[in-house]
Short mmCIF file of C-alpha atoms in Angstrom, two decimals:
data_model
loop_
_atom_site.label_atom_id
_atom_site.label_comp_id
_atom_site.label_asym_id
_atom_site.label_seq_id
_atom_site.Cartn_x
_atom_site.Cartn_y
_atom_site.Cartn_z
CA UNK A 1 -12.41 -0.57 33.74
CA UNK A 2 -13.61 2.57 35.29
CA UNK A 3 -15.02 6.04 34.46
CA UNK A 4 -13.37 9.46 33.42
CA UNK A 5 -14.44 12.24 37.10
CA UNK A 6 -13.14 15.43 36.32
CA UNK A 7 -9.05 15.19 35.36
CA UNK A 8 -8.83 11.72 36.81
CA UNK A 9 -9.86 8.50 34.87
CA UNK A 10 -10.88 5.83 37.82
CA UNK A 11 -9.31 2.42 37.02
CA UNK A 12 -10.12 -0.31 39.07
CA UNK A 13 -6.61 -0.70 40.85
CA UNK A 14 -6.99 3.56 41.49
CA UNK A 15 -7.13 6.26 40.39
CA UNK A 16 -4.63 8.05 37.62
CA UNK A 17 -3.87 11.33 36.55
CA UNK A 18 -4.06 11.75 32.37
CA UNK A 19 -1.85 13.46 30.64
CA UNK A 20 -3.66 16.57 29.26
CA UNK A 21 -2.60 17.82 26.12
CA UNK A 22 -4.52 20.11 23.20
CA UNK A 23 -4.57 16.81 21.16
CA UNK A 24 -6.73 14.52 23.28
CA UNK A 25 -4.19 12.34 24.58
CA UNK A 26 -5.28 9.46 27.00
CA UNK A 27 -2.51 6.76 27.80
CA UNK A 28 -3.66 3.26 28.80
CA UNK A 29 -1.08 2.66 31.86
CA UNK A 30 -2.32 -0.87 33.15
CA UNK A 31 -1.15 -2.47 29.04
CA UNK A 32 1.13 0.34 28.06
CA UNK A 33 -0.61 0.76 24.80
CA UNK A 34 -1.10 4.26 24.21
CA UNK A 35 -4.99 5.04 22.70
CA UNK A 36 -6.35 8.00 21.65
CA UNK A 37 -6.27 10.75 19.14
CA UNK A 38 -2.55 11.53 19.47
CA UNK A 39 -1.20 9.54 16.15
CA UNK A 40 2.68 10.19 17.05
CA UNK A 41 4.18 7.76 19.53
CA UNK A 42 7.35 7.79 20.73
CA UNK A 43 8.34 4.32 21.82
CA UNK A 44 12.44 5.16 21.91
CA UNK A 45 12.18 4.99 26.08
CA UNK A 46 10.60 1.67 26.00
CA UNK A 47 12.30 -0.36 23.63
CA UNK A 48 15.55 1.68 25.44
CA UNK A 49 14.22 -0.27 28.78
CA UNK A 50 13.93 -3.45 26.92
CA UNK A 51 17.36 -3.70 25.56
CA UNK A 52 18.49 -2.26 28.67
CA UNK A 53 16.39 -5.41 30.32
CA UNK A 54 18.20 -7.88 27.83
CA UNK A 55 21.60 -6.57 28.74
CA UNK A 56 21.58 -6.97 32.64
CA UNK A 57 19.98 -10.76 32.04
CA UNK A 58 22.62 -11.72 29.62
CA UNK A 59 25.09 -10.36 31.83
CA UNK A 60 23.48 -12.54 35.20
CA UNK A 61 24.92 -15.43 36.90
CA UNK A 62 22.15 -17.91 35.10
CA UNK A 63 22.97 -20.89 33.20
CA UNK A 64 22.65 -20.09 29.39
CA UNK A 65 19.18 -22.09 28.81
CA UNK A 66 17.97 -19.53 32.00
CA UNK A 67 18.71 -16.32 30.38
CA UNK A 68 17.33 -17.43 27.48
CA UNK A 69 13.83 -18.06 29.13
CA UNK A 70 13.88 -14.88 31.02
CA UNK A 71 14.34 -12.73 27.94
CA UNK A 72 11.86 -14.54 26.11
CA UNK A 73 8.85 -14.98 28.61
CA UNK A 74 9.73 -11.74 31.12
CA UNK A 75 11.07 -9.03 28.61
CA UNK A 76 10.20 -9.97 25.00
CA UNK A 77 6.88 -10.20 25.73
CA UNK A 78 6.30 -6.95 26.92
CA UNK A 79 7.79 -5.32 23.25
CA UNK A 80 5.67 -7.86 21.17
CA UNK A 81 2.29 -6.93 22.70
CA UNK A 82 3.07 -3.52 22.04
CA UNK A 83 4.20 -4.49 18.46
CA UNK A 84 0.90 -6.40 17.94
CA UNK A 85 -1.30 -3.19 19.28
CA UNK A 86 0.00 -0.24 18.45
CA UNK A 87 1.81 1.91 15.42
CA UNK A 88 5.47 1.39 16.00
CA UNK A 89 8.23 2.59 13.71
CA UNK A 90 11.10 0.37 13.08
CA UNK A 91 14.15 2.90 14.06
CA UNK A 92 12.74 2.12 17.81
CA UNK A 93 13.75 -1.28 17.72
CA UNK A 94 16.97 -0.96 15.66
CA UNK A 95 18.66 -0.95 18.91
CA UNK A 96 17.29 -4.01 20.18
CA UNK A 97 17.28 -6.01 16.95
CA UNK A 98 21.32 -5.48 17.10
CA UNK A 99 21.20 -6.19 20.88
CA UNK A 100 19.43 -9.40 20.21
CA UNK A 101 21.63 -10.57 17.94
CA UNK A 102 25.23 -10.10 19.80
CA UNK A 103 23.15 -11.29 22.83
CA UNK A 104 22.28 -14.53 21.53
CA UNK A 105 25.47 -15.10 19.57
CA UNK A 106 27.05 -14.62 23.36
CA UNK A 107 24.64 -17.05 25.06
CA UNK A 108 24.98 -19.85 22.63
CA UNK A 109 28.89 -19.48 22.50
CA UNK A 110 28.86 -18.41 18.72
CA UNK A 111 31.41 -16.18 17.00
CA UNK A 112 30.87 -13.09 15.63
CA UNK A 113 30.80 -14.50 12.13
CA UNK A 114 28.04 -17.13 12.62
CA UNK A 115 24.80 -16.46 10.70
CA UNK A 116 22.08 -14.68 12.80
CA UNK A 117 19.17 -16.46 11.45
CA UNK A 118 19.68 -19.45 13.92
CA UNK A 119 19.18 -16.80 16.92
CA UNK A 120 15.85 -16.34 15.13
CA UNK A 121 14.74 -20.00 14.75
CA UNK A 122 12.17 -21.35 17.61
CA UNK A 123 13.73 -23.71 20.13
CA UNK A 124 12.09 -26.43 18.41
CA UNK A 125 14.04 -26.03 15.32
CA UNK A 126 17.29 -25.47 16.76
CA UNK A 127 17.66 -21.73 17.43
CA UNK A 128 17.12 -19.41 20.65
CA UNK A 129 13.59 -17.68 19.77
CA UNK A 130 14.64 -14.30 19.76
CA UNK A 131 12.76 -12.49 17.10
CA UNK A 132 13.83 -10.20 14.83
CA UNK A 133 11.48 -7.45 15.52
CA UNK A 134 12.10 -5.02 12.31
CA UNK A 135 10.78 -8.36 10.10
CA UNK A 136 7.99 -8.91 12.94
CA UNK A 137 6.50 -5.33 12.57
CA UNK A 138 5.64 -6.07 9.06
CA UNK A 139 4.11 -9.32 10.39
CA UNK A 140 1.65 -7.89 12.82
CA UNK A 141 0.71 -5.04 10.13
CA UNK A 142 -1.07 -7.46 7.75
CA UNK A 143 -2.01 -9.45 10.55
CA UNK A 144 -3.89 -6.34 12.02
CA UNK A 145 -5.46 -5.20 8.58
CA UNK A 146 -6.50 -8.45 7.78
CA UNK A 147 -8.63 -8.58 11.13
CA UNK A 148 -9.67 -5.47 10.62
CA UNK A 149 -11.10 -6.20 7.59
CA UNK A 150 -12.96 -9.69 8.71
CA UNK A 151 -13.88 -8.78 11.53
CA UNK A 152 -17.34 -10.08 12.71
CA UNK A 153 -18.19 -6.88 13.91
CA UNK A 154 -19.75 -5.66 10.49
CA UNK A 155 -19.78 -1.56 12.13
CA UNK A 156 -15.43 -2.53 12.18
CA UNK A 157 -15.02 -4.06 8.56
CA UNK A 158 -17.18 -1.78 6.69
CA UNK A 159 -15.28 1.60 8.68
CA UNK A 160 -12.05 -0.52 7.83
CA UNK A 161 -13.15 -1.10 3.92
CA UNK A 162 -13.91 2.41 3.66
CA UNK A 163 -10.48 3.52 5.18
CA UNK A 164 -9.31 1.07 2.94
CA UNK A 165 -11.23 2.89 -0.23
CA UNK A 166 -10.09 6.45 0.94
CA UNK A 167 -6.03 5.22 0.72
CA UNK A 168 -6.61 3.73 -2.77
CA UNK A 169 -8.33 6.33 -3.66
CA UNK A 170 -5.59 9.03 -3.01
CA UNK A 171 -3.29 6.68 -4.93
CA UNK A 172 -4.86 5.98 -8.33
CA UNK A 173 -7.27 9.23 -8.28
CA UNK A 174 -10.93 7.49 -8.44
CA UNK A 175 -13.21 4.72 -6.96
CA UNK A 176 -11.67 1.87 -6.64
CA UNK A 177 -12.95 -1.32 -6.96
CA UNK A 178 -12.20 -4.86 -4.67
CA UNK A 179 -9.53 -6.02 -6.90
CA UNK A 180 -8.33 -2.94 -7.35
CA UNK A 181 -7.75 -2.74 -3.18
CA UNK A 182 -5.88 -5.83 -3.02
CA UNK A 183 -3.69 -4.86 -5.80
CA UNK A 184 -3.16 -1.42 -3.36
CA UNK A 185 -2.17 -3.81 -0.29
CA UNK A 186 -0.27 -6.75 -2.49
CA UNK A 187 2.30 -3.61 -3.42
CA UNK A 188 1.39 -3.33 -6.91
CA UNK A 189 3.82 -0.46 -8.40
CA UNK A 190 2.72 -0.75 -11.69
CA UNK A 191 0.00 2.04 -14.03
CA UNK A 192 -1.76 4.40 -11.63
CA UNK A 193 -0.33 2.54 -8.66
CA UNK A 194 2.87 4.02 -9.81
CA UNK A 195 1.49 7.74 -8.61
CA UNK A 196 2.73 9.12 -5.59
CA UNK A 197 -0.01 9.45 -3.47
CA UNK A 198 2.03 12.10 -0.86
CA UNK A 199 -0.31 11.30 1.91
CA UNK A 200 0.32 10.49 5.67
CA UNK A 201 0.86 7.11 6.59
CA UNK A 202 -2.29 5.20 7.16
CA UNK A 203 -2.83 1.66 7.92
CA UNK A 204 -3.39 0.80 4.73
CA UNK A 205 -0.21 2.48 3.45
CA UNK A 206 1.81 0.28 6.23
CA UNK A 207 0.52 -2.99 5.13
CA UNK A 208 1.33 -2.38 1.84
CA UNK A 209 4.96 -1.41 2.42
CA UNK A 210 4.68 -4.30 4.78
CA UNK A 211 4.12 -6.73 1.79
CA UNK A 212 6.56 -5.37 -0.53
CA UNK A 213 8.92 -5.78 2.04
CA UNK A 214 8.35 -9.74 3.34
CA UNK A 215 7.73 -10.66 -0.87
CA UNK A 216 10.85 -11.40 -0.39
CA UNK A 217 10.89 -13.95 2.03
CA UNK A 218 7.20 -15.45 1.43
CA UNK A 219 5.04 -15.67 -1.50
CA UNK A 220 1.64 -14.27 -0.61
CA UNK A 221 -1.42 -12.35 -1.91
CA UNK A 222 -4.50 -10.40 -1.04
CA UNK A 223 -7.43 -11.64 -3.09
CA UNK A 224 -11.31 -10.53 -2.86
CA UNK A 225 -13.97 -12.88 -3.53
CA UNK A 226 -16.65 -11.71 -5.13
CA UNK A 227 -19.39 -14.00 -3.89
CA UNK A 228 -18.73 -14.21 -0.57
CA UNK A 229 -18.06 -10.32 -0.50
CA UNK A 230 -14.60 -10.49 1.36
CA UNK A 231 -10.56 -10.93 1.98
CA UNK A 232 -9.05 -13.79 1.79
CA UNK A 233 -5.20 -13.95 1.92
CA UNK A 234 -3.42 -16.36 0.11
CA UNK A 235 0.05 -18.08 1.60
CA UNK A 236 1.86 -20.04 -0.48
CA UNK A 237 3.59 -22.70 1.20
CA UNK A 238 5.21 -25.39 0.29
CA UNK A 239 3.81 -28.45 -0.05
CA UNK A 240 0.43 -27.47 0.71
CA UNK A 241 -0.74 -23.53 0.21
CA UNK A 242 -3.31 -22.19 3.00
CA UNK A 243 -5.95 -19.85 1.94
CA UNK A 244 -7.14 -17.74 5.36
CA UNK A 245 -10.44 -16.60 5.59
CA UNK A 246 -11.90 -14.12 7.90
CA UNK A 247 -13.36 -17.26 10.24
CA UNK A 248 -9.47 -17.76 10.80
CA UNK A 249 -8.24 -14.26 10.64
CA UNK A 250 -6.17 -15.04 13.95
CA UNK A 251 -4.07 -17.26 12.43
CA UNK A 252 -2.34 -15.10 10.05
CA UNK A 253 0.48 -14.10 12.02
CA UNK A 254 1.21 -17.36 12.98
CA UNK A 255 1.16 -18.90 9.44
CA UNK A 256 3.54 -15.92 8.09
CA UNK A 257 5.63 -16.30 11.31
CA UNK A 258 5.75 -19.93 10.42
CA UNK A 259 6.74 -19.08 6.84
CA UNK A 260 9.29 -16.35 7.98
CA UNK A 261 10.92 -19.31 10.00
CA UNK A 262 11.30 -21.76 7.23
CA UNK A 263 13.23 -18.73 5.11
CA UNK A 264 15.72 -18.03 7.64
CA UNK A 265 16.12 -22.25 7.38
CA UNK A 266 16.02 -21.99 3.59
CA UNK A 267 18.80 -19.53 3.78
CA UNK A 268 20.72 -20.90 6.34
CA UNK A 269 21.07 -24.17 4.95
CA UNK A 270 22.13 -22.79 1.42
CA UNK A 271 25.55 -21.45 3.29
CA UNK A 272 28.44 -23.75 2.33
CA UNK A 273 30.31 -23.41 5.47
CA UNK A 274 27.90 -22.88 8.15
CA UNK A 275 24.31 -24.64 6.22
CA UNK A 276 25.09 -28.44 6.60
CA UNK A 277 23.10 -29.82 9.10
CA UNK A 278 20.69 -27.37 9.98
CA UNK A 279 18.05 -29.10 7.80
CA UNK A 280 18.62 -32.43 10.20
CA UNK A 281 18.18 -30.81 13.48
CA UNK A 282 15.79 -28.32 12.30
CA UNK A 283 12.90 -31.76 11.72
CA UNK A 284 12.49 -33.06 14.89
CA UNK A 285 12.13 -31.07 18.77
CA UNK A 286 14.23 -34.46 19.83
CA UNK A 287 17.15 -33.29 18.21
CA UNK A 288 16.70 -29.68 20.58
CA UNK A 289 15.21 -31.06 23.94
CA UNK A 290 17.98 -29.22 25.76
CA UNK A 291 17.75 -26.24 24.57
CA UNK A 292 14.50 -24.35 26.72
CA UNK A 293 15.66 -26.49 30.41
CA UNK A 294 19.07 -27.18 29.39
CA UNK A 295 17.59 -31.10 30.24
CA UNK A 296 20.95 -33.70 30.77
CA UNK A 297 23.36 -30.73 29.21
CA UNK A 298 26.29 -29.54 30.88
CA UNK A 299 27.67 -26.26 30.30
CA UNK A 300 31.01 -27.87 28.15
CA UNK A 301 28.04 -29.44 26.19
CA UNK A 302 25.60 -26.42 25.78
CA UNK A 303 29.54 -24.58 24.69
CA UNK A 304 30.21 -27.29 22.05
CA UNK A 305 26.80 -27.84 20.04
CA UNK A 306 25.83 -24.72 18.50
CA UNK A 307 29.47 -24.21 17.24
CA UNK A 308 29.55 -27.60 15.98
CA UNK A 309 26.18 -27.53 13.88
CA UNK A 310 27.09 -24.26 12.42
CA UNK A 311 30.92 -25.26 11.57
CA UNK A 312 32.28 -22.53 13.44
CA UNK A 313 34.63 -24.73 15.96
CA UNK A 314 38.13 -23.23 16.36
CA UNK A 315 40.11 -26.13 14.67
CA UNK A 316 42.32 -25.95 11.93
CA UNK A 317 40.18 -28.27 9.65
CA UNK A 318 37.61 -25.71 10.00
CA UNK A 319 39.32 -23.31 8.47
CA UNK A 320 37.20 -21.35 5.58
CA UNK A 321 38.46 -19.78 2.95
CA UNK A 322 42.39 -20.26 3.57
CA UNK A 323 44.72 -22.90 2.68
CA UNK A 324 43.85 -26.00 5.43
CA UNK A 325 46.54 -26.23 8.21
CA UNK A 326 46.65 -30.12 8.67
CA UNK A 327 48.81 -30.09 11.90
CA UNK A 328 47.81 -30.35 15.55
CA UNK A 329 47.44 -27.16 17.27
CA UNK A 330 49.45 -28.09 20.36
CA UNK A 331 51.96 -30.72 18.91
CA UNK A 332 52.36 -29.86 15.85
CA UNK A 333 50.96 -33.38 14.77
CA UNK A 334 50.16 -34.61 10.92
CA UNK A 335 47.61 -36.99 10.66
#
């Protein structure tokens, strides 16, 4: 990419001044990943331009199916590739998680007391695709200390296992052993694991809250085989379980994404009101063709659908927890 002269570090679109500091600070502008030896990141002004992004799409002249794609491919891109390479802490996308939300809600023509998990849901299963990026940070930090740790490079996985080593070690107050890791990262809280270790947050340390914290959407484990002499993490889906190896380390945040989807349908269809037929048009991408083009939709259509599947048309026989109304609206009509 180019070579540090002097102050100036040459890319090959230029050169660019760095940012001198007493820490060692050297900021990646071409991927807006910041590298180096400076640990503390503040991302607040980015993920500030993101939701400031979202806002001035949503509030464009496009048809709903168009906003929808621009915030996906031309804004929400950007904040996931910095979520997937580098360290960033979840008050920095409070903001847009809450931004997402009403956004979505606005663009499908929901109320305000629809359930947010179909904003989450893919396009394929029925929802708009906008993540929720305080669950997706836990996500990407087992995905990234999984590759670390089977990663072909072996000069990479050993200086990962011994990072690894030095964060248990802190915790229970000796060696540790392989098992004795994974019980570190699977959030075990019980015997020495109970000791507060009172260090800074590590990589390690993150991927262990990280598990504690999405136990309680999907049931998976770190285990170590002995024979082979490495990770494997377990994910225990239903029907079929998938044990990933390091030959298919890439996959994990897929699979858990995957996973993290069929929760938010798990918990949406359990809702008495709003749960009824999400587990029907959740099966097939047939039953959501028109929701990435907006393909033979009109806009009275695209107004009517998502209020229908969730139960949340403004009719008296929707009514939720009141006594039913059975007259017309207009007339005054009993059927």
């Amino acid at each position: 990419m180019g070579s540090p002269r002097g102050g100036l570090w040459t890319w090959t679109g230029g050169p660019h001044q760095l940012k001198s500091s007493s820490r060692w600070t050297r900021e990646g502008s071409l991927t807006g990943v910041r590298v180096g030896l400076n640990y503390r990141q503040d991302n607040t002004e980015f993920f500030q331009g993101i939701t400031r992004d979202v806002k001035l799409v949503a509030a464009s002249p496009l048809a709903p199916w168009q906003k929808l794609t621009a915030i996906r491919a031309h804004i929400l891109s950007r904040a996931e590739f910095l979520c997937r390479n580098s360290h960033i802490q979840k008050r920095d996308v409070a903001d847009l998680d809450k931004t997402l939300i009403s956004t979505g809600k606005r663009i499908l023509n929901l109320p305000t007391r629809a359930n947010v998990n179909l904003v989450h849901l893919s396009c394929n299963k029925g929802g708009a695709t906008l993540p929720h990026f305080r669950a997706l940070l836990d996500v990407y930090s087992i995905s990234h200390a999984f590759r670390l740790l089977a990663s072909d490079d072996h000069l990479t996985s050993d200086v990962a296992f011994a990072g690894l080593q030095s964060a248990v070690r802190k915790k229970i107050l000796r060696d540790p052993t392989p098992s004795e890791c994974t019980e570190f990262l699977n959030g075990n809280k019980a015997g020495d694991f109970a000791r507060e270790s009172g260090d800074s947050s590590t990589q390690w340390s993150r991927a262990r809250q990280a598990a504690d914290r999405l136990s309680k959407y999907i049931k998976f484990s770190w285990t170590y085989n002995e024979e082979l002499g490495c990770f494997h993490l377990n994910i225990y889906r239903s029907p079929n379980p998938v044990c990933v190896v390091p030959s298919t380390a890439g996959m994990v945040a897929r699979l858990l994404r995957d996973d993290l989807e069929s929760y938010y349908i798990r918990q949406l269809s359990g809702l008495v009101d709003q749960g009824k037929t999400v587990e029907v048009f959740s099966q097939h991408p047939a039953s959501n063709h028109f929701i990435q083009a907006g393909d033979f939709t009109r806009f009275c259509d695209w107004n009517f659908i998502h209020r229908a599947r969730l139960g949340c048309l403004q009719l008296n026989a929707t009514m939720r927890f009141s006594k039913r109304n059975p007259k017309c609206r207009k007339c005054g009509y009993v059927r």
